[in-house]
Amino acid sequence: MENIVAEKKKASLDTNRSSLMSRVWKSREVYLLLLPGVIWYIVFAYIPMYGLTLAFKTYKANLGIFGSPWIGLDNYTYVFRDPAFIESIWKTLWINAGRILFQFPIPIILALMLNEVRVNRYKKAIQTVYTFPHFLSWIIVASIMINTLNTQGMVNGIIKMLGGDAVNFLGSTEIFNSLLYLTENWKSAGWVMIIYLAAISGIDTEQYESAQLDGSSRLQTMWYITLPGIQNTIVVMLILSVGNLMNAGFDQIFNISNAATAKAGEILDMYIYRITFQSAADFSFSSAVSLFRSVINFALLLFADRVCKWLGAEGLFPSRKKTVRG
Amino acid sequence: MAGVKPAFKRAYHHNQIQTLDIVLLVILTFFAIAIILPFINVAAISFSTQQEYLKKTVLLIPTEITFENFKALFEDGRIWVGYRTTLLLLVLGLPLNMFLTTSMAYGLSRPDFPFKRFFVYFVVVTLLFHGGIVPMYLLMKQLKLINTIWSVVLAYGVNSFYLIIMMNYFMSLPISLMESAKLDGASEWRILFNIILPLSMPIIATILLFYAVDRWNEWFNAMIFIRKGNLVVLQLALRSIVIDSQISQQMNISNVQTDVKFSEGMKMAAVIVTMIPIMCVFPFLQKHFVKGMLVGAIKA
């Protein structure tokens, strides 16, 4: 008996006695499987990451990223003296504050409402309708929105029919932010809702049962059981959006803004895009801005995670083991 | 336990329509209509004449259906170029995506090999950090891929989220299958192709569809890396038809009315043509995405 166990161990694992090198050699086929992917990651993910060192260099086209001379923090002293940069940061933060206020709760509310619907066929139909726009590119969505919201479009048609005055939704800087929240909700509130619905389906039914026995109303169970039940998911989603505070949605703004609203949509991404590809390009300068943004985002992500743990929620990085293996 | 749930549900939802149900129905349906109406409007405009468009305030069903707008669109030609480039992108890009993702996901799903944690982190780090567009552009320039389709094909190789979803799926398969195949002397590639892939068709199909949709919607890299008129991708073709022409049109409205072609109709025809493939694959996508989303959300 002992023999068989020992043999099996030897055959299948053979880890205890052998050295690291022979274990590596044993797994050579696994490494071969990983190889194509790893090569891709190195070339197209890690080399560009190294390219961010341009933030501390002055880019010379003939020398390339590696050869360009280091200049320390000089790019940053320029960056922080550019009023357009400072303004774009404020705009980004302002837009994102609005996103957390007017965009973040909508999918949660939708999920809570849809969860209370009892007719399954209707539920399915609604889900289908809500999730579809998520799969369209922002170019398609912007095209549809330009058609729907322009001065001769459908929404203004309805407003006129009801006796109101046409609103210039697309060309006004004052309603530009609202336009962003509205179109983003139109496009992906339904998609994010799916995450919350999935979380709701994971809540223990026994809790509902006992609440039912205690005679709680549906609104009460929604408030005292469903909402706390998806608290962790809400927290994770909130951390993620805080970690994205420096991105305010390039795709959306690039396609929805126009000459009239360009100023209102001058977020950090648009600023980076503009200094990189439109005026006389300065690659080191825009790398400096990009790096700045990534670092701030990452710091915010860690910070939000800490705050959540401090408040007793699970947070984004539960424990080392879990993140790796799941 | 299994028997308790339906019985409880029946008791809880004792088939009585409450005010809450009506309120929910109204709100949810309203949101659904707000999503659907713009699509109907777009479709209606693409099939109608300019006279009708100007006459009706809210155009939902055209009375006389015309295909003139689509004819004008295809005569314009930009959409053809877009379709050609995007199809090329799919043909070259999808096999690359699937090959890289599947092989790496399977490799990472193997239970025990040295430096496994390192490779997992190697993937996860890219979810948090990326170089951004400037280093990418310079890299493409260095590789002499600017203005070729390969720049766009290669720039999007592995999506780390999809990789993790697939890896989790592979890890959920019974390990004894692979062990016994190993004892029979099968190589890892053989196990992957002959045992794992046939068992993993649902996840393969899902990830394939996700990649296909991503490829179909690609435009940013294409805009940066390709500045050649005959290699414009579909989304950018749509952009040049609808969004770029928006400003010039607002400036001289009189021009629009004297135009022989109905430009609004042509634009909406372009939207429809760009959207149709997504509409076709959406039902298949929908079958799977809840699961995929859940895994992805937990891992994120």
XYZ file of C-alpha atoms in Angstrom:
626
model
C 0.000 0.000 0.000
C 2.676 2.407 1.015
C 4.544 1.513 -2.089
C 1.693 2.430 -4.387
C 1.221 5.789 -2.765
C 4.899 6.512 -3.029
C 4.993 5.465 -6.671
C 2.020 7.609 -7.519
C 3.602 10.586 -5.880
C 6.729 9.995 -7.829
C 4.929 9.602 -11.120
C 2.545 12.497 -10.973
C 4.342 15.165 -9.019
C 7.942 14.271 -8.429
C 8.408 17.632 -6.823
C 9.719 16.967 -3.375
C 12.973 15.370 -4.220
C 13.880 16.980 -7.522
C 15.611 20.300 -7.876
C 14.058 23.398 -9.330
C 15.829 22.940 -12.632
C 14.430 19.499 -13.211
C 10.975 20.709 -12.296
C 11.325 23.468 -14.841
C 12.474 20.923 -17.400
C 9.482 18.749 -16.553
C 7.163 21.665 -17.210
C 8.799 22.644 -20.470
C 5.608 21.909 -22.387
C 3.687 24.330 -20.195
C 6.246 27.012 -20.878
C 5.957 26.293 -24.566
C 2.221 26.891 -24.258
C 2.845 30.165 -22.489
C 5.519 31.294 -24.901
C 3.430 32.900 -27.683
C 1.347 34.856 -25.206
C 4.353 35.898 -23.180
C 6.128 37.159 -26.279
C 3.090 39.207 -27.202
C 2.858 40.647 -23.689
C 6.527 41.569 -23.647
C 6.486 43.268 -27.028
C 3.116 44.983 -26.944
C 2.508 45.530 -23.237
C 5.821 45.649 -21.404
C 7.993 47.448 -23.935
C 5.417 50.273 -24.164
C 5.443 50.358 -20.371
C 9.178 50.803 -20.522
C 8.491 53.487 -23.104
C 6.947 55.561 -20.362
C 10.494 56.383 -19.272
C 10.198 58.961 -22.027
C 8.533 61.025 -19.342
C 12.024 61.597 -17.937
C 13.786 61.921 -21.270
C 13.770 64.270 -24.177
C 12.674 62.349 -27.219
C 15.011 62.371 -30.185
C 13.520 60.571 -33.163
C 16.886 59.377 -34.463
C 17.884 57.893 -31.090
C 14.622 56.129 -30.248
C 13.222 55.559 -26.767
C 16.274 53.720 -25.494
C 18.824 56.189 -26.782
C 17.145 59.461 -25.960
C 18.931 61.395 -23.218
C 17.594 61.560 -19.678
C 16.530 64.969 -18.437
C 15.072 64.137 -15.047
C 11.943 65.947 -14.030
C 12.191 68.762 -16.576
C 9.118 67.584 -18.466
C 7.125 67.802 -15.287
C 8.151 71.348 -14.535
C 6.813 72.227 -17.991
C 3.654 70.200 -17.500
C 2.717 71.879 -14.265
C 3.246 75.289 -15.755
C 0.743 74.627 -18.538
C -2.610 76.149 -17.553
C -4.405 73.949 -20.108
C -3.109 70.887 -18.262
C -4.297 72.117 -14.881
C -7.661 72.979 -16.332
C -8.026 69.587 -17.979
C -7.424 67.924 -14.626
C -10.135 69.965 -12.957
C -12.491 69.221 -15.823
C -11.764 65.504 -15.585
C -12.384 65.439 -11.853
C -15.533 67.515 -12.208
C -16.966 65.273 -14.903
C -16.132 62.179 -12.883
C -17.707 63.550 -9.739
C -20.868 63.926 -11.784
C -20.464 60.412 -13.132
C -20.370 58.984 -9.620
C -23.432 61.010 -8.717
C -25.570 60.549 -11.838
C -24.229 57.395 -13.429
C -23.075 55.110 -10.679
C -26.437 54.604 -8.881
C -28.534 54.030 -12.018
C -27.511 50.382 -12.666
C -28.011 49.562 -8.986
C -31.505 51.036 -9.046
C -32.295 49.217 -12.289
C -31.082 45.917 -10.852
C -33.128 46.347 -7.690
C -36.195 47.133 -9.747
C -35.732 44.352 -12.260
C -35.191 41.895 -9.436
C -38.689 42.617 -8.189
C -40.286 41.852 -11.543
C -42.092 38.544 -11.377
C -42.835 37.842 -15.018
C -39.761 36.041 -16.275
C -40.377 36.621 -19.953
C -40.660 40.364 -19.414
C -37.506 40.305 -17.306
C -35.576 38.598 -20.084
C -36.872 40.978 -22.739
C -35.908 43.981 -20.652
C -32.424 42.611 -20.052
C -31.952 42.062 -23.756
C -32.963 45.598 -24.606
C -30.847 47.149 -21.864
C -27.638 45.314 -22.673
C -27.622 45.689 -26.427
C -26.221 49.233 -26.730
C -23.149 48.232 -24.714
C -21.871 46.250 -27.681
C -21.976 49.185 -30.050
C -18.921 51.378 -30.434
C -19.042 54.950 -29.215
C -18.917 56.029 -32.847
C -22.207 54.258 -33.543
C -23.761 55.496 -30.306
C -22.615 59.054 -31.004
C -24.071 58.826 -34.500
C -27.400 57.698 -33.103
C -27.333 60.388 -30.432
C -26.494 63.112 -32.929
C -29.497 61.992 -34.923
C -31.793 61.778 -31.903
C -30.744 64.923 -30.084
C -29.952 67.447 -32.803
C -32.163 70.467 -33.251
C -34.295 68.701 -35.874
C -34.102 65.340 -34.152
C -36.658 63.165 -32.489
C -36.346 64.459 -28.940
C -36.730 68.026 -30.055
C -39.637 66.900 -32.210
C -41.366 65.584 -29.126
C -40.541 68.752 -27.175
C -42.025 70.861 -29.950
C -45.079 68.646 -30.123
C -45.636 69.270 -26.415
C -45.331 72.970 -27.040
C -41.773 73.607 -25.860
C -38.807 75.231 -27.539
C -36.120 73.216 -29.259
C -33.043 72.631 -27.113
C -29.572 72.628 -28.584
C -28.442 69.494 -26.748
C -25.300 68.905 -28.763
C -23.937 72.389 -29.106
C -24.264 73.804 -25.627
C -21.407 73.828 -23.151
C -23.788 74.126 -20.211
C -25.577 70.860 -20.818
C -22.527 69.046 -22.115
C -21.895 67.185 -18.842
C -25.526 66.127 -18.574
C -25.288 64.908 -22.140
C -22.346 62.721 -21.123
C -24.198 61.160 -18.200
C -27.328 60.674 -20.238
C -25.617 58.964 -23.164
C -23.393 56.816 -20.952
C -26.439 55.614 -19.037
C -28.182 54.940 -22.316
C -25.262 52.904 -23.535
C -24.146 50.872 -20.563
C -26.321 51.216 -17.453
C -28.042 48.006 -18.515
C -24.761 46.213 -18.910
C -23.485 47.176 -15.472
C -26.882 46.208 -14.112
C -26.096 42.599 -15.066
C -23.248 42.555 -12.546
C -25.565 43.631 -9.756
C -28.254 41.182 -10.848
C -25.688 38.401 -10.695
C -24.732 39.523 -7.205
C -28.380 39.567 -6.159
C -28.866 36.027 -7.415
C -26.098 34.975 -5.035
C -27.962 36.129 -1.934
C -29.152 33.329 0.309
C -32.889 32.746 -0.200
C -33.306 31.818 3.454
C -32.941 35.465 4.344
C -35.917 36.344 2.179
C -37.834 33.486 3.657
C -37.406 34.657 7.237
C -38.125 38.247 6.252
C -41.312 37.005 4.661
C -42.263 35.211 7.852
C -41.624 38.375 9.806
C -44.086 40.083 7.509
C -41.787 42.583 5.890
C -43.024 44.311 2.762
C -41.270 44.025 -0.586
C -39.802 47.474 -0.260
C -38.477 46.557 3.147
C -36.822 43.370 1.929
C -35.320 45.345 -0.936
C -33.861 47.845 1.492
C -32.822 45.527 4.334
C -31.826 42.357 2.497
C -31.133 42.871 -1.188
C -29.198 46.098 -0.872
C -26.929 44.940 1.974
C -26.541 41.658 0.100
C -24.897 43.362 -2.847
C -22.965 45.835 -0.730
C -19.634 44.230 -1.508
C -20.232 44.374 -5.232
C -21.233 48.017 -4.973
C -18.059 48.756 -3.036
C -15.862 47.011 -5.596
C -17.510 48.903 -8.425
C -17.043 52.140 -6.522
C -13.354 51.424 -5.977
C -12.965 50.760 -9.667
C -14.579 54.050 -10.578
C -12.482 55.926 -8.051
C -9.431 54.243 -9.531
C -10.514 55.650 -12.863
C -10.860 59.193 -11.619
C -8.300 60.462 -14.110
C -10.052 58.901 -17.102
C -13.264 60.598 -18.038
C -14.123 58.557 -21.107
C -12.068 59.458 -24.142
C -14.131 57.452 -26.630
C -17.338 59.088 -25.582
C -16.101 62.655 -25.462
C -14.026 62.396 -28.615
C -17.099 61.369 -30.561
C -19.841 63.345 -28.872
C -18.174 66.701 -28.497
C -17.919 69.048 -31.445
C -16.388 72.414 -32.199
C -18.989 74.159 -30.069
C -18.481 71.962 -27.007
C -14.775 71.217 -27.382
C -13.914 73.427 -24.437
C -16.340 71.677 -22.114
C -14.919 68.302 -23.077
C -11.251 69.113 -22.712
C -10.524 66.260 -20.283
C -7.060 64.928 -19.560
C -7.300 62.269 -22.285
C -8.332 64.821 -24.862
C -5.497 67.032 -23.727
C -3.020 64.166 -24.139
C -4.461 63.325 -27.533
C -4.250 66.925 -28.639
C -0.664 67.537 -27.563
C 0.377 64.182 -29.018
C -1.234 64.175 -32.408
C -2.606 67.542 -33.318
C -0.276 70.397 -32.564
C 3.471 70.048 -32.933
C 3.911 66.683 -31.266
C 6.053 66.463 -28.163
C 6.264 62.801 -27.248
C 8.211 63.210 -24.011
C 5.829 65.845 -22.783
C 2.741 63.729 -23.440
C 4.412 60.654 -21.946
C 4.987 62.688 -18.833
C 1.297 63.517 -18.673
C 0.296 59.886 -19.344
C 2.565 58.595 -16.622
C 1.269 61.178 -14.216
C -2.252 60.029 -14.935
C -1.486 56.310 -14.500
C 0.299 56.879 -11.223
C -2.526 58.999 -9.822
C -5.092 56.417 -10.905
C -3.152 53.595 -9.342
C -2.614 55.498 -6.105
C -6.323 56.298 -5.933
C -7.185 52.666 -6.503
C -4.982 51.555 -3.616
C -6.268 54.363 -1.450
C -9.929 53.503 -2.124
C -9.199 49.861 -1.417
C -7.615 50.752 1.932
C -10.539 52.952 2.882
C -12.953 50.143 2.094
C -11.052 47.653 4.211
C -10.850 50.174 6.987
C -14.623 50.518 6.811
C -14.947 46.771 7.090
C -15.819 45.893 3.498
C -13.899 43.297 1.565
C -12.314 45.603 -0.965
C -10.709 44.901 -4.286
C -7.691 42.818 -3.361
C -9.161 40.414 -0.798
C -6.123 38.316 -0.019
C -3.036 37.410 -1.955
C -4.060 33.846 -2.603
C -7.536 34.708 -3.799
C -6.402 37.220 -6.378
C -4.079 34.723 -7.948
C -6.052 31.561 -8.012
C -9.655 32.580 -7.466
C -33.275 22.330 -0.220
C -34.004 22.285 -3.935
C -37.657 21.663 -3.296
C -38.002 24.492 -0.841
C -37.115 27.281 -3.210
C -39.990 27.121 -5.720
C -42.561 26.561 -3.015
C -41.278 29.545 -1.130
C -41.280 31.639 -4.256
C -44.873 30.844 -4.877
C -45.802 31.840 -1.347
C -43.758 35.009 -1.480
C -45.110 36.134 -4.807
C -48.688 35.251 -4.145
C -49.816 36.275 -7.599
C -51.246 39.531 -6.459
C -50.586 42.621 -8.484
C -49.506 45.415 -6.224
C -48.952 49.090 -6.931
C -45.233 48.383 -6.718
C -45.508 46.088 -9.739
C -47.206 48.759 -11.795
C -44.654 51.412 -10.831
C -41.797 49.072 -11.726
C -43.417 48.135 -15.002
C -43.845 51.766 -15.973
C -40.313 52.847 -15.070
C -38.569 49.836 -16.594
C -40.617 50.006 -19.755
C -39.972 53.717 -20.066
C -36.217 53.134 -19.941
C -36.562 50.348 -22.503
C -38.522 52.605 -24.840
C -35.912 55.320 -24.436
C -33.359 52.803 -25.659
C -35.435 51.380 -28.504
C -36.922 54.555 -29.983
C -33.640 56.036 -31.252
C -32.940 52.775 -33.095
C -36.367 52.784 -34.728
C -35.907 56.412 -35.641
C -32.538 55.697 -37.231
C -33.945 52.781 -39.203
C -36.981 54.781 -40.303
C -34.873 57.688 -41.556
C -32.598 55.380 -43.484
C -35.611 54.013 -45.404
C -37.458 57.255 -46.013
C -37.295 60.166 -48.392
C -36.182 63.651 -47.558
C -39.713 65.054 -47.990
C -41.068 62.732 -45.391
C -38.185 63.431 -43.011
C -38.846 67.172 -43.195
C -42.593 66.767 -42.929
C -42.833 64.582 -39.825
C -41.617 65.701 -36.430
C -41.100 62.192 -35.070
C -40.424 59.708 -37.804
C -40.922 56.121 -36.686
C -42.577 54.341 -39.606
C -41.898 55.584 -43.126
C -44.979 55.500 -45.353
C -43.140 54.925 -48.597
C -40.057 52.817 -48.181
C -37.127 53.743 -50.379
C -33.672 52.234 -50.801
C -32.221 55.396 -52.329
C -30.280 56.196 -49.155
C -28.526 52.850 -49.169
C -27.792 53.264 -52.857
C -26.284 56.660 -52.178
C -24.268 55.213 -49.326
C -22.734 52.460 -51.409
C -22.073 54.833 -54.280
C -20.224 57.056 -51.857
C -17.816 54.155 -51.388
C -16.358 54.975 -47.986
C -18.417 52.262 -46.302
C -17.052 49.664 -48.757
C -13.491 50.546 -47.831
C -14.462 50.328 -44.183
C -16.073 46.941 -44.562
C -13.124 45.582 -46.497
C -10.591 46.747 -43.906
C -12.596 45.572 -40.925
C -13.200 42.157 -42.472
C -9.476 41.890 -43.145
C -8.874 42.829 -39.534
C -11.219 40.066 -38.388
C -9.665 37.450 -40.655
C -6.138 38.267 -39.492
C -6.863 39.318 -35.942
C -9.312 36.754 -34.599
C -7.107 33.682 -35.135
C -4.247 35.538 -33.476
C -6.418 36.513 -30.500
C -7.743 33.003 -30.078
C -4.375 31.294 -30.474
C -2.573 33.532 -27.994
C -5.400 33.546 -25.473
C -6.208 29.841 -25.561
C -2.659 28.577 -25.363
C -1.714 30.959 -22.590
C -4.936 30.402 -20.639
C -4.430 26.654 -20.807
C -0.787 26.949 -19.808
C -1.689 29.076 -16.805
C -4.479 26.710 -15.820
C -2.047 23.824 -15.320
C -2.053 23.028 -11.627
C 1.568 23.136 -10.672
C 4.634 24.383 -12.434
C 7.526 26.547 -11.290
C 7.017 30.315 -11.473
C 3.260 29.988 -11.989
C 2.571 32.930 -9.700
C 5.045 35.023 -11.612
C 3.218 34.395 -14.887
C -0.166 35.157 -13.366
C 1.126 38.466 -12.032
C 2.750 39.077 -15.407
C -0.794 39.155 -16.820
C -2.502 40.945 -13.947
C -0.028 43.837 -13.948
C -1.093 44.751 -17.474
C -4.629 45.249 -16.197
C -3.423 48.019 -13.932
C -0.653 49.602 -15.964
C -0.148 50.263 -19.601
C 2.229 52.357 -21.580
C -0.360 54.386 -23.357
C -0.490 55.604 -26.868
C 2.829 57.374 -27.345
C 5.159 54.456 -26.592
C 2.832 52.245 -28.622
C 3.024 54.577 -31.569
C 6.812 54.753 -31.355
C 7.001 50.968 -31.071
C 4.901 50.539 -34.198
C 7.093 53.032 -35.962
C 10.200 51.136 -34.886
C 8.693 47.885 -36.154
C 7.835 49.643 -39.434
C 4.180 48.700 -39.057
C 2.741 52.200 -39.333
C 0.244 52.422 -42.178
C -0.136 48.669 -42.392
C -3.022 46.562 -41.175
C -0.568 44.628 -38.991
C -0.202 47.501 -36.563
C -3.882 47.221 -35.663
C -3.895 43.426 -35.798
C -0.964 43.082 -33.409
C -1.734 45.949 -31.060
C -4.707 43.985 -29.722
C -3.427 40.491 -29.111
C -4.570 39.258 -25.711
C -7.294 40.762 -23.610
C -6.260 39.950 -20.043
C -9.861 39.800 -18.822
C -10.822 37.218 -21.407
C -7.640 35.328 -20.635
C -8.570 35.121 -16.952
C -12.135 34.054 -17.746
C -10.863 31.296 -19.989
C -8.227 30.224 -17.481
C -10.893 29.883 -14.799
C -12.997 27.781 -17.100
C -10.090 25.448 -17.827
C -9.376 25.140 -14.121
C -12.951 24.052 -13.511
C -12.523 21.016 -15.782
C -11.817 17.688 -14.028
C -8.093 17.333 -13.632
C -8.198 13.552 -13.880
C -8.909 13.848 -17.599
C -5.609 15.538 -18.253
C -3.691 13.339 -15.852
C -4.830 10.150 -17.485
C -4.068 11.530 -20.940
C -0.614 12.421 -19.656
C -0.070 8.915 -18.424
C -0.982 7.707 -21.894
C 1.857 9.822 -23.176
C -0.048 12.712 -24.731
C 1.751 16.040 -24.977
C 0.222 19.223 -23.551
C -0.654 20.500 -27.012
C -2.371 17.245 -27.789
C -4.338 17.372 -24.555
C -5.357 20.913 -25.326
C -6.523 20.128 -28.842
C -8.055 16.693 -28.405
C -9.477 16.820 -24.913
C -9.790 20.344 -23.580
C -11.003 22.238 -26.623
C -13.905 19.894 -27.433
C -15.017 20.234 -23.814
C -14.633 23.999 -23.828
C -16.704 24.931 -26.841
C -19.036 27.223 -24.815
C -16.200 29.344 -23.493
C -14.316 29.296 -26.798
C -17.435 30.509 -28.585
C -18.029 33.206 -25.988
C -14.509 34.576 -26.088
C -14.479 34.386 -29.870
C -17.646 36.459 -29.996
C -16.240 38.982 -27.543
C -13.081 39.351 -29.593
C -15.122 39.593 -32.784
C -17.204 42.427 -31.348
C -14.076 44.209 -30.105
C -12.470 43.887 -33.516
C -15.598 45.100 -35.215
C -15.615 48.168 -32.988
C -11.915 48.935 -33.304
C -11.077 52.437 -34.339
C -8.673 54.247 -32.043
C -5.544 52.280 -32.888
C -6.560 52.308 -36.533
C -6.928 56.068 -36.429
C -3.489 56.526 -34.889
C -1.508 53.907 -36.783
C -3.106 54.030 -40.222
C -3.317 57.252 -42.155
C -4.008 55.744 -45.531
C -7.333 56.404 -47.221
C -7.756 52.888 -48.575
C -7.218 51.241 -45.173
C -9.825 53.084 -43.145
C -11.688 50.760 -40.772
C -15.465 50.619 -40.735
C -16.000 52.610 -37.554
C -13.850 55.440 -38.855
C -15.659 55.329 -42.178
C -18.891 55.780 -40.250
C -17.296 58.556 -38.259
C -16.261 60.412 -41.371
C -19.757 60.039 -42.838
C -21.769 61.045 -39.772
C -19.714 62.904 -37.217
C -17.130 64.780 -39.255
C -19.723 66.176 -41.613
C -21.860 67.377 -38.727
C -20.134 70.739 -38.299
C -19.950 71.754 -41.923
C -23.613 70.980 -42.245
C -24.742 73.023 -39.280
C -23.022 76.033 -40.769
C -25.000 76.163 -43.988
C -28.366 74.580 -43.584
C -29.617 75.902 -46.898
C -27.110 73.674 -48.597
C -28.730 70.571 -47.192
C -32.115 71.252 -48.671
C -30.857 71.900 -52.177
C -28.709 68.784 -52.045
C -29.972 66.176 -54.493
C -29.098 63.384 -52.117
C -30.759 63.117 -48.737
C -27.655 63.235 -46.563
C -29.427 62.521 -43.271
C -30.865 59.364 -44.782
C -27.504 58.276 -46.102
C -25.900 58.814 -42.703
C -28.487 56.709 -40.949
C -28.113 54.037 -43.596
C -24.419 53.993 -42.688
C -25.293 53.523 -39.009
C -27.588 50.625 -39.890
C -25.011 48.950 -42.097
C -22.357 49.245 -39.390
C -24.674 47.927 -36.724
C -26.215 44.927 -38.473
C -23.437 42.392 -37.776
C -23.538 43.237 -34.061
C -27.279 42.711 -34.087
C -26.736 39.331 -35.686
C -24.239 38.060 -33.127
C -25.898 39.659 -30.115
C -28.334 36.788 -29.422
C -25.402 34.374 -29.239
C -23.399 36.750 -27.088
C -26.258 37.191 -24.725
C -26.453 33.500 -24.039
C -23.052 33.562 -22.415
C -22.104 36.978 -21.212
C -23.682 36.891 -17.783
C -21.385 34.091 -16.728
C -18.353 35.671 -18.305
C -19.175 39.020 -16.810
C -19.516 37.531 -13.358
C -16.110 35.879 -13.487
C -14.567 38.980 -14.964
C -16.099 41.212 -12.332
C -14.918 39.067 -9.469
C -11.432 38.868 -10.855
C -11.202 42.542 -11.639
